[in-house]
């Protein structure tokens, strides 16, 4: 009601303002108040003063990348052509609004976005998706890792980024199968089996695992195997022409009425470990024991 010369009052007037997100984004807030009084001549007397609050802004973003491995071809285990599908969760972990939020990945094409505006505390897990198709090299490695990056723009027009990696680890199966097939030949033209007749062998080698095998060889302790090595044998691939062998029957073999021997195939898996299998072939033939006096 009345303020004497020299008097001061600091308790009568108070006010409160609730910050808007736009004020937080700006990092500062200023407003101006005005005081008005009336002098004895009934004229107004005024003054004004401003208050500026400056506060730190925090512009941060978080990315979580999650992959799911899919058995697309229906074969047991992981194989080339299977896919990994990715989901991306983007969260504004700061206190400023982020705009033009995008996700990129050097190994896959990310679909969706950009997110026009992401408020502090807001999270988005549906906008961005991606898929990757495994190569045979990825299967051979037994694991696949890639890294995505999210980028947004803060109110100062500066980029705000985060990255996250997803690693898929899957079992590898390195196996090989050998089938040895013998054919008995009547080389001397005499009836029945006799010493000097031969057995010719064919070998079928199949990669029955899901990793590439290299340096594939066939050995046999009783015969010299011709052909090979096979430099590289892909999963599911089979070779029946590279390796051959021949054995000449001895009289002891004819006397026995049967001849068996075993061959072994060896390949090397991506971990540089040997992968082996063996197979035997048995030839059984009639014996004729007669004498003439």
PDB file of N, CA and C in Angstrom, residues 28 160 286:
ATOM      1  N   UNK A  28      18.521 -22.439 -21.593  1.00  0.00           N
ATOM      2  CA  UNK A  28      18.478 -21.187 -20.823  1.00  0.00           C
ATOM      3  C   UNK A  28      17.039 -20.665 -20.828  1.00  0.00           C
ATOM      4  N   UNK A 160      24.196 -36.659 -32.283  1.00  0.00           N
ATOM      5  CA  UNK A 160      24.245 -37.458 -31.051  1.00  0.00           C
ATOM      6  C   UNK A 160      24.183 -38.918 -31.485  1.00  0.00           C
ATOM      7  N   UNK A 286      34.181-117.457 -55.232  1.00  0.00           N
ATOM      8  CA  UNK A 286      34.234-118.904 -55.069  1.00  0.00           C
ATOM      9  C   UNK A 286      35.650-119.435 -55.278  1.00  0.00           C
TER      10      UNK A 286
END
